[in-house]
């Protein structure tokens, strides 16, 4: 896969404060459902919002600095890669950052 | 294609190459055989010799196929049965093509062609393609388009299992037919039964499990299976699957048709040999291999598992596969080029549909001189049959009682001399107890049949420094298959460690992320004045690292210890505690208003009805705790629902005090001797919302008829004649059933409330995280609890009462948190576009 895919696009999701420290919130971006997490060190991560196991809401999961745990059946996923540490299928990972105006910026397509 | 360039590097002798000097090992098949072969190769230094590539038809890591029946029955989740997650492949530098099928091997150019168009060169190839369910010829199995008819299932893969479960769960599906009354068929039947479906097993043989046992054993097994509510039709063949575009029934030879909504075919397996045939490898019933597991006449191709035929035998059990993987790895790596596989004597020990079954060798006597010892007790489902020839055991079948299996397997494997009194083969007569049994067990005796671990292997692990049971289990993987051998594994480890078994330190941690037990953790929190979950991680976790799995337990512990001094960090809470409702499978929530003691009023009922109507609540359900549950509320509606209800939270979601179930007491009931309703309401008012290591369900009954089921509650109170009250603790009637122990009999409702609070506080301070009272009470002992709580033997009663009072005083109804959300977007939906899967509306 290419990092410079033609479909790649940046989206401004609004102020980073919408996501409380240590929690996640879900966003609908470009027809995709994305869970954005704000770690306690202030950095942000983004994964697909629906658990591949039974459709659990990933944004409602409990997180630490490495992983998020789905609230329905406790499947765990790496916050950076989206890979499951418990044998589930992976979640898609997205690039996400905070810009100078403290807005969340999410990139879709061609990660 | 890159194959040309790579081919140029591929010298026949496989020596050093410019980029990666290692040879290329390609494994086709990522099931139990393929993955086990790779594990054995890695254990022999294979990573230095080989760059390893694996192809797997299924898009997953490697899982324990034996356990699929447990997944179907719901005893295990599908996550629990993974042996190697995807990260294992990465950690070991293995390139895994998951969900990719190998189509053809060019054994001259040494290339594998796969379904994704890839060409993969190899120096050494291992074929482990396993087998697939056999679909016997019958009419109507396929749609006109050629695909298997919807509603017909094989039972082989995790996807099959998921699809079967999904189909069985479907509302309108009520009856299933399983074709095949062998091992797999019976497991499928028992699994489907657990979904509440009616199940019939159709078996062409004369009795169940005819491959493993004779007719007498089969008859006893039939009784046990029928007792599970499963219909059994033996000597019966399925001639057709009925239904135009989905299954509506089956036709049988000489019997009436059976209506059904699903058909599971478990009529044996066939080796997957298409790839080998297409590639010109020798295939008879399966791929022909020699004693080194090399494919006949091939120098660089090996095969292992259910797809191979060795000395005319094809195995369909897991134990031979482990033996084959060891020999194969010894040759592939050159670790032991004298290793030879000489075939396996198959002894099976399994749990089929909840019945223990062991079988080995002959099913019954064959010569006039054979001795046959039979014990049959059908009412208990026990059957034992042993065949002895020339004072050697040549066959055994055991049903429903497998206590002597370890000894019998050993006697069978090694041809040990037998006791003169043959009855001793079947039963422990007098002295030799379990401990002696373990010590006397042969070194090579297999302890774990799923993972092929012998007593010797376990003993070696213990000598190698794994002095804890869990450590030895991790090192050898013993007990990590079906788990039925865990007790034996523990005994062997204890024997090998000669009493010096170390407790696994992590087993005592209160939460996994902080290496302290509960008492030490509480002492550190007090000493350092820690008041929040993040502060605890910072001060006490290794490297100060947060751990998601520890957050909820710590939040609960700190709230218990500090009451209103606790600094509440919302991210430490589980979602249920963040939004004060119980999350459901589709991401919506259930709302249960408080209804103290199960007593309600016209006003409450009217308000609940209005709310249910206004919010189109899909399901209104009475709970077991005598309350009303509104299910299917979207997260964003929660604050408004609470506002409209204007009732306090019933706490049906937390690790906390839940509810008090009561009977109608003495005002109306003609038998009642105490005012149970009033006392129940008072207890619930006092202890509402108190958090604890696990949930607490209480009850108060007005007489010993116990209509509120007080004997099976965490705390249960029963009024007895003479105005006295009995208090029971540690009862349960959920996943575990336990009658509570009598803590005390007291004279007044006031004393009940004091002792109830004191017991709950002692439990809060001393129980492990998620340890229910039914485990806690027997662990610490009822005598000890009576001494501390009733007699105040340790002088801490006043302290316990004061701590509980502080918690009671700091109670705030969480549903008042509705006007100003405490965190931004607290009640924002987490499934923004569609809500999937949708729970059906009744």
PDB file of N, CA and C in Angstrom, chain B residues 664-752:
ATOM      1  N   UNK B 664     -43.488 -10.834  50.314  1.00  0.00           N
ATOM      2  CA  UNK B 664     -44.475  -9.831  50.743  1.00  0.00           C
ATOM      3  C   UNK B 664     -44.528  -9.649  52.264  1.00  0.00           C
ATOM      4  N   UNK B 665     -43.782 -10.480  53.020  1.00  0.00           N
ATOM      5  CA  UNK B 665     -43.714 -10.241  54.458  1.00  0.00           C
ATOM      6  C   UNK B 665     -44.999 -10.586  55.182  1.00  0.00           C
ATOM      7  N   UNK B 666     -45.168 -10.030  56.376  1.00  0.00           N
ATOM      8  CA  UNK B 666     -46.269 -10.522  57.211  1.00  0.00           C
ATOM      9  C   UNK B 666     -47.569  -9.747  57.057  1.00  0.00           C
ATOM     10  N   UNK B 667     -47.511  -8.543  56.438  1.00  0.00           N
ATOM     11  CA  UNK B 667     -48.746  -7.764  56.353  1.00  0.00           C
ATOM     12  C   UNK B 667     -49.807  -8.444  55.512  1.00  0.00           C
ATOM     13  N   UNK B 668     -49.394  -9.118  54.435  1.00  0.00           N
ATOM     14  CA  UNK B 668     -50.346  -9.776  53.562  1.00  0.00           C
ATOM     15  C   UNK B 668     -50.233 -11.294  53.603  1.00  0.00           C
ATOM     16  N   UNK B 669     -49.005 -11.776  53.730  1.00  0.00           N
ATOM     17  CA  UNK B 669     -48.824 -13.226  53.640  1.00  0.00           C
ATOM     18  C   UNK B 669     -49.312 -13.904  54.918  1.00  0.00           C
ATOM     19  N   UNK B 670     -50.065 -15.006  54.746  1.00  0.00           N
ATOM     20  CA  UNK B 670     -50.608 -15.634  55.951  1.00  0.00           C
ATOM     21  C   UNK B 670     -49.573 -16.468  56.689  1.00  0.00           C
ATOM     22  N   UNK B 671     -48.397 -16.663  56.084  1.00  0.00           N
ATOM     23  CA  UNK B 671     -47.358 -17.424  56.773  1.00  0.00           C
ATOM     24  C   UNK B 671     -46.272 -16.533  57.376  1.00  0.00           C
ATOM     25  N   UNK B 672     -46.166 -15.310  56.895  1.00  0.00           N
ATOM     26  CA  UNK B 672     -45.024 -14.461  57.243  1.00  0.00           C
ATOM     27  C   UNK B 672     -44.858 -14.272  58.747  1.00  0.00           C
ATOM     28  N   UNK B 673     -43.625 -14.336  59.192  1.00  0.00           N
ATOM     29  CA  UNK B 673     -43.364 -14.144  60.621  1.00  0.00           C
ATOM     30  C   UNK B 673     -42.587 -12.856  60.874  1.00  0.00           C
ATOM     31  N   UNK B 674     -42.003 -12.243  59.834  1.00  0.00           N
ATOM     32  CA  UNK B 674     -41.266 -10.997  60.033  1.00  0.00           C
ATOM     33  C   UNK B 674     -41.583 -10.047  58.891  1.00  0.00           C
ATOM     34  N   UNK B 675     -41.417  -8.745  59.118  1.00  0.00           N
ATOM     35  CA  UNK B 675     -41.719  -7.764  58.072  1.00  0.00           C
ATOM     36  C   UNK B 675     -40.541  -7.650  57.121  1.00  0.00           C
ATOM     37  N   UNK B 676     -40.462  -8.614  56.219  1.00  0.00           N
ATOM     38  CA  UNK B 676     -39.308  -8.692  55.319  1.00  0.00           C
ATOM     39  C   UNK B 676     -39.289  -7.528  54.347  1.00  0.00           C
ATOM     40  N   UNK B 677     -40.450  -7.094  53.901  1.00  0.00           N
ATOM     41  CA  UNK B 677     -40.493  -6.024  52.911  1.00  0.00           C
ATOM     42  C   UNK B 677     -39.905  -4.744  53.502  1.00  0.00           C
ATOM     43  N   UNK B 678     -40.332  -4.420  54.709  1.00  0.00           N
ATOM     44  CA  UNK B 678     -39.851  -3.196  55.347  1.00  0.00           C
ATOM     45  C   UNK B 678     -38.338  -3.262  55.555  1.00  0.00           C
ATOM     46  N   UNK B 679     -37.856  -4.405  56.045  1.00  0.00           N
ATOM     47  CA  UNK B 679     -36.415  -4.535  56.289  1.00  0.00           C
ATOM     48  C   UNK B 679     -35.634  -4.459  54.975  1.00  0.00           C
ATOM     49  N   UNK B 680     -36.164  -5.106  53.926  1.00  0.00           N
ATOM     50  CA  UNK B 680     -35.485  -5.065  52.628  1.00  0.00           C
ATOM     51  C   UNK B 680     -35.360  -3.636  52.120  1.00  0.00           C
ATOM     52  N   UNK B 681     -36.450  -2.873  52.243  1.00  0.00           N
ATOM     53  CA  UNK B 681     -36.432  -1.476  51.792  1.00  0.00           C
ATOM     54  C   UNK B 681     -35.395  -0.674  52.604  1.00  0.00           C
ATOM     55  N   UNK B 682     -35.354  -0.929  53.895  1.00  0.00           N
ATOM     56  CA  UNK B 682     -34.399  -0.195  54.739  1.00  0.00           C
ATOM     57  C   UNK B 682     -32.952  -0.538  54.380  1.00  0.00           C
ATOM     58  N   UNK B 683     -32.686  -1.826  54.153  1.00  0.00           N
ATOM     59  CA  UNK B 683     -31.316  -2.230  53.773  1.00  0.00           C
ATOM     60  C   UNK B 683     -30.935  -1.568  52.452  1.00  0.00           C
ATOM     61  N   UNK B 684     -31.846  -1.588  51.492  1.00  0.00           N
ATOM     62  CA  UNK B 684     -31.537  -1.005  50.187  1.00  0.00           C
ATOM     63  C   UNK B 684     -31.325   0.508  50.303  1.00  0.00           C
ATOM     64  N   UNK B 685     -32.127   1.169  51.138  1.00  0.00           N
ATOM     65  CA  UNK B 685     -31.963   2.612  51.317  1.00  0.00           C
ATOM     66  C   UNK B 685     -30.598   2.923  51.911  1.00  0.00           C
ATOM     67  N   UNK B 686     -30.169   2.068  52.847  1.00  0.00           N
ATOM     68  CA  UNK B 686     -28.908   2.356  53.531  1.00  0.00           C
ATOM     69  C   UNK B 686     -27.698   2.114  52.636  1.00  0.00           C
ATOM     70  N   UNK B 687     -27.698   1.004  51.918  1.00  0.00           N
ATOM     71  CA  UNK B 687     -26.465   0.603  51.225  1.00  0.00           C
ATOM     72  C   UNK B 687     -26.501   0.862  49.718  1.00  0.00           C
ATOM     73  N   UNK B 688     -27.452   1.629  49.236  1.00  0.00           N
ATOM     74  CA  UNK B 688     -27.572   1.850  47.791  1.00  0.00           C
ATOM     75  C   UNK B 688     -26.248   2.353  47.192  1.00  0.00           C
ATOM     76  N   UNK B 689     -25.851   1.714  46.083  1.00  0.00           N
ATOM     77  CA  UNK B 689     -24.713   2.209  45.326  1.00  0.00           C
ATOM     78  C   UNK B 689     -23.353   1.991  45.943  1.00  0.00           C
ATOM     79  N   UNK B 690     -23.253   1.263  47.058  1.00  0.00           N
ATOM     80  CA  UNK B 690     -21.948   1.021  47.671  1.00  0.00           C
ATOM     81  C   UNK B 690     -21.096   0.166  46.735  1.00  0.00           C
ATOM     82  N   UNK B 691     -19.900   0.662  46.355  1.00  0.00           N
ATOM     83  CA  UNK B 691     -19.097  -0.151  45.450  1.00  0.00           C
ATOM     84  C   UNK B 691     -18.354  -1.233  46.226  1.00  0.00           C
ATOM     85  N   UNK B 692     -18.099  -2.339  45.524  1.00  0.00           N
ATOM     86  CA  UNK B 692     -17.468  -3.486  46.179  1.00  0.00           C
ATOM     87  C   UNK B 692     -16.675  -4.257  45.126  1.00  0.00           C
ATOM     88  N   UNK B 693     -15.852  -5.226  45.545  1.00  0.00           N
ATOM     89  CA  UNK B 693     -15.001  -5.938  44.572  1.00  0.00           C
ATOM     90  C   UNK B 693     -15.804  -6.659  43.492  1.00  0.00           C
ATOM     91  N   UNK B 694     -16.999  -7.073  43.813  1.00  0.00           N
ATOM     92  CA  UNK B 694     -17.880  -7.675  42.809  1.00  0.00           C
ATOM     93  C   UNK B 694     -19.303  -7.324  43.223  1.00  0.00           C
ATOM     94  N   UNK B 695     -20.265  -7.655  42.375  1.00  0.00           N
ATOM     95  CA  UNK B 695     -21.622  -7.210  42.696  1.00  0.00           C
ATOM     96  C   UNK B 695     -22.162  -7.937  43.931  1.00  0.00           C
ATOM     97  N   UNK B 696     -23.091  -7.286  44.615  1.00  0.00           N
ATOM     98  CA  UNK B 696     -23.713  -7.849  45.808  1.00  0.00           C
ATOM     99  C   UNK B 696     -25.223  -7.884  45.589  1.00  0.00           C
ATOM    100  N   UNK B 697     -25.796  -9.082  45.681  1.00  0.00           N
ATOM    101  CA  UNK B 697     -27.250  -9.223  45.542  1.00  0.00           C
ATOM    102  C   UNK B 697     -27.796  -9.749  46.853  1.00  0.00           C
ATOM    103  N   UNK B 698     -28.793  -9.069  47.393  1.00  0.00           N
ATOM    104  CA  UNK B 698     -29.297  -9.414  48.714  1.00  0.00           C
ATOM    105  C   UNK B 698     -30.762  -9.846  48.648  1.00  0.00           C
ATOM    106  N   UNK B 699     -31.233 -10.420  49.750  1.00  0.00           N
ATOM    107  CA  UNK B 699     -32.645 -10.778  49.827  1.00  0.00           C
ATOM    108  C   UNK B 699     -33.079 -10.848  51.283  1.00  0.00           C
ATOM    109  N   UNK B 700     -34.364 -10.572  51.506  1.00  0.00           N
ATOM    110  CA  UNK B 700     -34.944 -10.767  52.833  1.00  0.00           C
ATOM    111  C   UNK B 700     -36.238 -11.561  52.655  1.00  0.00           C
ATOM    112  N   UNK B 701     -36.348 -12.686  53.379  1.00  0.00           N
ATOM    113  CA  UNK B 701     -37.559 -13.503  53.326  1.00  0.00           C
ATOM    114  C   UNK B 701     -38.257 -13.439  54.682  1.00  0.00           C
ATOM    115  N   UNK B 702     -39.598 -13.465  54.636  1.00  0.00           N
ATOM    116  CA  UNK B 702     -40.365 -13.286  55.863  1.00  0.00           C
ATOM    117  C   UNK B 702     -40.600 -14.561  56.645  1.00  0.00           C
ATOM    118  N   UNK B 703     -40.229 -15.715  56.086  1.00  0.00           N
ATOM    119  CA  UNK B 703     -40.371 -16.968  56.818  1.00  0.00           C
ATOM    120  C   UNK B 703     -39.465 -17.995  56.158  1.00  0.00           C
ATOM    121  N   UNK B 704     -39.276 -19.143  56.789  1.00  0.00           N
ATOM    122  CA  UNK B 704     -38.332 -20.124  56.228  1.00  0.00           C
ATOM    123  C   UNK B 704     -38.757 -20.722  54.891  1.00  0.00           C
ATOM    124  N   UNK B 705     -39.952 -20.396  54.384  1.00  0.00           N
ATOM    125  CA  UNK B 705     -40.283 -20.853  53.035  1.00  0.00           C
ATOM    126  C   UNK B 705     -39.414 -20.155  51.996  1.00  0.00           C
ATOM    127  N   UNK B 706     -38.827 -19.027  52.397  1.00  0.00           N
ATOM    128  CA  UNK B 706     -37.747 -18.448  51.605  1.00  0.00           C
ATOM    129  C   UNK B 706     -38.127 -18.015  50.205  1.00  0.00           C
ATOM    130  N   UNK B 707     -39.283 -17.358  50.085  1.00  0.00           N
ATOM    131  CA  UNK B 707     -39.742 -16.976  48.749  1.00  0.00           C
ATOM    132  C   UNK B 707     -38.824 -15.968  48.080  1.00  0.00           C
ATOM    133  N   UNK B 708     -37.983 -15.260  48.844  1.00  0.00           N
ATOM    134  CA  UNK B 708     -37.047 -14.319  48.221  1.00  0.00           C
ATOM    135  C   UNK B 708     -35.694 -14.984  47.944  1.00  0.00           C
ATOM    136  N   UNK B 709     -35.617 -16.291  48.150  1.00  0.00           N
ATOM    137  CA  UNK B 709     -34.400 -17.046  47.828  1.00  0.00           C
ATOM    138  C   UNK B 709     -33.188 -16.569  48.608  1.00  0.00           C
ATOM    139  N   UNK B 710     -33.374 -16.298  49.902  1.00  0.00           N
ATOM    140  CA  UNK B 710     -32.305 -15.735  50.719  1.00  0.00           C
ATOM    141  C   UNK B 710     -31.096 -16.653  50.873  1.00  0.00           C
ATOM    142  N   UNK B 711     -31.301 -17.962  50.701  1.00  0.00           N
ATOM    143  CA  UNK B 711     -30.182 -18.882  50.940  1.00  0.00           C
ATOM    144  C   UNK B 711     -29.160 -18.858  49.819  1.00  0.00           C
ATOM    145  N   UNK B 712     -29.497 -18.264  48.690  1.00  0.00           N
ATOM    146  CA  UNK B 712     -28.556 -18.243  47.573  1.00  0.00           C
ATOM    147  C   UNK B 712     -28.228 -16.797  47.183  1.00  0.00           C
ATOM    148  N   UNK B 713     -28.100 -15.926  48.194  1.00  0.00           N
ATOM    149  CA  UNK B 713     -27.746 -14.533  47.932  1.00  0.00           C
ATOM    150  C   UNK B 713     -26.398 -14.224  48.595  1.00  0.00           C
ATOM    151  N   UNK B 714     -25.779 -13.122  48.171  1.00  0.00           N
ATOM    152  CA  UNK B 714     -24.522 -12.715  48.801  1.00  0.00           C
ATOM    153  C   UNK B 714     -24.741 -12.457  50.289  1.00  0.00           C
ATOM    154  N   UNK B 715     -25.832 -11.750  50.587  1.00  0.00           N
ATOM    155  CA  UNK B 715     -26.298 -11.678  51.965  1.00  0.00           C
ATOM    156  C   UNK B 715     -27.797 -11.963  51.920  1.00  0.00           C
ATOM    157  N   UNK B 716     -28.248 -12.963  52.658  1.00  0.00           N
ATOM    158  CA  UNK B 716     -29.662 -13.315  52.654  1.00  0.00           C
ATOM    159  C   UNK B 716     -30.176 -13.373  54.081  1.00  0.00           C
ATOM    160  N   UNK B 717     -31.351 -12.773  54.289  1.00  0.00           N
ATOM    161  CA  UNK B 717     -31.902 -12.693  55.637  1.00  0.00           C
ATOM    162  C   UNK B 717     -33.224 -13.462  55.653  1.00  0.00           C
ATOM    163  N   UNK B 718     -33.452 -14.262  56.709  1.00  0.00           N
ATOM    164  CA  UNK B 718     -34.678 -15.049  56.825  1.00  0.00           C
ATOM    165  C   UNK B 718     -35.288 -14.809  58.205  1.00  0.00           C
ATOM    166  N   UNK B 719     -36.572 -14.428  58.232  1.00  0.00           N
ATOM    167  CA  UNK B 719     -37.265 -14.287  59.516  1.00  0.00           C
ATOM    168  C   UNK B 719     -37.652 -15.667  60.014  1.00  0.00           C
ATOM    169  N   UNK B 720     -37.399 -15.953  61.297  1.00  0.00           N
ATOM    170  CA  UNK B 720     -37.809 -17.236  61.871  1.00  0.00           C
ATOM    171  C   UNK B 720     -38.704 -16.974  63.084  1.00  0.00           C
ATOM    172  N   UNK B 721     -39.401 -17.993  63.529  1.00  0.00           N
ATOM    173  CA  UNK B 721     -40.353 -17.843  64.627  1.00  0.00           C
ATOM    174  C   UNK B 721     -39.691 -17.174  65.827  1.00  0.00           C
ATOM    175  N   UNK B 722     -40.465 -16.401  66.541  1.00  0.00           N
ATOM    176  CA  UNK B 722     -39.951 -15.776  67.754  1.00  0.00           C
ATOM    177  C   UNK B 722     -39.317 -14.431  67.480  1.00  0.00           C
ATOM    178  N   UNK B 723     -39.614 -13.838  66.296  1.00  0.00           N
ATOM    179  CA  UNK B 723     -39.107 -12.504  65.995  1.00  0.00           C
ATOM    180  C   UNK B 723     -37.606 -12.462  65.751  1.00  0.00           C
ATOM    181  N   UNK B 724     -37.048 -13.627  65.431  1.00  0.00           N
ATOM    182  CA  UNK B 724     -35.595 -13.644  65.199  1.00  0.00           C
ATOM    183  C   UNK B 724     -35.283 -13.655  63.692  1.00  0.00           C
ATOM    184  N   UNK B 725     -34.057 -13.278  63.367  1.00  0.00           N
ATOM    185  CA  UNK B 725     -33.653 -13.190  61.971  1.00  0.00           C
ATOM    186  C   UNK B 725     -32.343 -13.946  61.762  1.00  0.00           C
ATOM    187  N   UNK B 726     -32.326 -14.814  60.734  1.00  0.00           N
ATOM    188  CA  UNK B 726     -31.073 -15.495  60.363  1.00  0.00           C
ATOM    189  C   UNK B 726     -30.394 -14.707  59.240  1.00  0.00           C
ATOM    190  N   UNK B 727     -29.067 -14.617  59.335  1.00  0.00           N
ATOM    191  CA  UNK B 727     -28.315 -13.939  58.264  1.00  0.00           C
ATOM    192  C   UNK B 727     -27.388 -14.960  57.606  1.00  0.00           C
ATOM    193  N   UNK B 728     -27.585 -15.182  56.292  1.00  0.00           N
ATOM    194  CA  UNK B 728     -26.728 -16.095  55.527  1.00  0.00           C
ATOM    195  C   UNK B 728     -25.802 -15.269  54.618  1.00  0.00           C
ATOM    196  N   UNK B 729     -24.548 -15.727  54.457  1.00  0.00           N
ATOM    197  CA  UNK B 729     -23.629 -15.020  53.560  1.00  0.00           C
ATOM    198  C   UNK B 729     -22.954 -16.020  52.615  1.00  0.00           C
ATOM    199  N   UNK B 730     -22.574 -15.511  51.444  1.00  0.00           N
ATOM    200  CA  UNK B 730     -21.796 -16.330  50.507  1.00  0.00           C
ATOM    201  C   UNK B 730     -22.637 -17.274  49.665  1.00  0.00           C
ATOM    202  N   UNK B 731     -23.927 -17.003  49.509  1.00  0.00           N
ATOM    203  CA  UNK B 731     -24.752 -17.852  48.659  1.00  0.00           C
ATOM    204  C   UNK B 731     -24.712 -17.366  47.212  1.00  0.00           C
ATOM    205  N   UNK B 732     -25.077 -18.240  46.279  1.00  0.00           N
ATOM    206  CA  UNK B 732     -25.088 -17.862  44.865  1.00  0.00           C
ATOM    207  C   UNK B 732     -26.002 -18.796  44.112  1.00  0.00           C
ATOM    208  N   UNK B 733     -26.624 -18.286  43.078  1.00  0.00           N
ATOM    209  CA  UNK B 733     -27.436 -19.139  42.207  1.00  0.00           C
ATOM    210  C   UNK B 733     -27.342 -18.642  40.779  1.00  0.00           C
ATOM    211  N   UNK B 734     -26.100 -18.351  40.358  1.00  0.00           N
ATOM    212  CA  UNK B 734     -25.901 -17.919  38.976  1.00  0.00           C
ATOM    213  C   UNK B 734     -25.014 -18.926  38.291  1.00  0.00           C
ATOM    214  N   UNK B 735     -23.832 -18.457  37.845  1.00  0.00           N
ATOM    215  CA  UNK B 735     -22.882 -19.363  37.210  1.00  0.00           C
ATOM    216  C   UNK B 735     -22.455 -20.449  38.185  1.00  0.00           C
ATOM    217  N   UNK B 736     -22.454 -20.099  39.462  1.00  0.00           N
ATOM    218  CA  UNK B 736     -22.169 -21.091  40.500  1.00  0.00           C
ATOM    219  C   UNK B 736     -23.372 -21.180  41.414  1.00  0.00           C
ATOM    220  N   UNK B 737     -23.589 -22.337  41.985  1.00  0.00           N
ATOM    221  CA  UNK B 737     -24.670 -22.517  42.935  1.00  0.00           C
ATOM    222  C   UNK B 737     -24.039 -22.813  44.284  1.00  0.00           C
ATOM    223  N   UNK B 738     -24.409 -22.064  45.291  1.00  0.00           N
ATOM    224  CA  UNK B 738     -23.886 -22.335  46.625  1.00  0.00           C
ATOM    225  C   UNK B 738     -24.914 -21.873  47.632  1.00  0.00           C
ATOM    226  N   UNK B 739     -25.178 -22.706  48.631  1.00  0.00           N
ATOM    227  CA  UNK B 739     -26.052 -22.275  49.718  1.00  0.00           C
ATOM    228  C   UNK B 739     -25.214 -21.441  50.666  1.00  0.00           C
ATOM    229  N   UNK B 740     -25.749 -20.300  51.083  1.00  0.00           N
ATOM    230  CA  UNK B 740     -25.010 -19.425  51.982  1.00  0.00           C
ATOM    231  C   UNK B 740     -24.763 -20.081  53.335  1.00  0.00           C
ATOM    232  N   UNK B 741     -23.737 -19.579  54.031  1.00  0.00           N
ATOM    233  CA  UNK B 741     -23.435 -20.072  55.382  1.00  0.00           C
ATOM    234  C   UNK B 741     -24.114 -19.163  56.400  1.00  0.00           C
ATOM    235  N   UNK B 742     -24.608 -19.759  57.476  1.00  0.00           N
ATOM    236  CA  UNK B 742     -25.274 -18.972  58.510  1.00  0.00           C
ATOM    237  C   UNK B 742     -24.226 -18.170  59.279  1.00  0.00           C
ATOM    238  N   UNK B 743     -24.344 -16.853  59.188  1.00  0.00           N
ATOM    239  CA  UNK B 743     -23.394 -15.992  59.899  1.00  0.00           C
ATOM    240  C   UNK B 743     -23.854 -15.790  61.345  1.00  0.00           C
ATOM    241  N   UNK B 744     -25.142 -15.501  61.515  1.00  0.00           N
ATOM    242  CA  UNK B 744     -25.635 -15.249  62.872  1.00  0.00           C
ATOM    243  C   UNK B 744     -27.153 -15.296  62.861  1.00  0.00           C
ATOM    244  N   UNK B 745     -27.743 -15.506  64.032  1.00  0.00           N
ATOM    245  CA  UNK B 745     -29.182 -15.343  64.207  1.00  0.00           C
ATOM    246  C   UNK B 745     -29.366 -14.235  65.238  1.00  0.00           C
ATOM    247  N   UNK B 746     -30.115 -13.181  64.868  1.00  0.00           N
ATOM    248  CA  UNK B 746     -30.195 -11.993  65.740  1.00  0.00           C
ATOM    249  C   UNK B 746     -31.649 -11.691  66.073  1.00  0.00           C
ATOM    250  N   UNK B 747     -31.834 -10.756  67.002  1.00  0.00           N
ATOM    251  CA  UNK B 747     -33.171 -10.521  67.561  1.00  0.00           C
ATOM    252  C   UNK B 747     -33.930  -9.366  66.925  1.00  0.00           C
ATOM    253  N   UNK B 748     -33.233  -8.488  66.164  1.00  0.00           N
ATOM    254  CA  UNK B 748     -33.949  -7.313  65.666  1.00  0.00           C
ATOM    255  C   UNK B 748     -33.458  -6.915  64.282  1.00  0.00           C
ATOM    256  N   UNK B 749     -34.329  -6.239  63.532  1.00  0.00           N
ATOM    257  CA  UNK B 749     -33.932  -5.711  62.222  1.00  0.00           C
ATOM    258  C   UNK B 749     -32.717  -4.783  62.334  1.00  0.00           C
ATOM    259  N   UNK B 750     -32.610  -4.048  63.432  1.00  0.00           N
ATOM    260  CA  UNK B 750     -31.463  -3.138  63.590  1.00  0.00           C
ATOM    261  C   UNK B 750     -30.155  -3.922  63.572  1.00  0.00           C
ATOM    262  N   UNK B 751     -30.135  -5.053  64.312  1.00  0.00           N
ATOM    263  CA  UNK B 751     -28.916  -5.878  64.333  1.00  0.00           C
ATOM    264  C   UNK B 751     -28.616  -6.448  62.957  1.00  0.00           C
ATOM    265  N   UNK B 752     -29.683  -6.805  62.213  1.00  0.00           N
ATOM    266  CA  UNK B 752     -29.465  -7.307  60.850  1.00  0.00           C
ATOM    267  C   UNK B 752     -28.710  -6.269  60.034  1.00  0.00           C
TER     268      UNK B 752
END
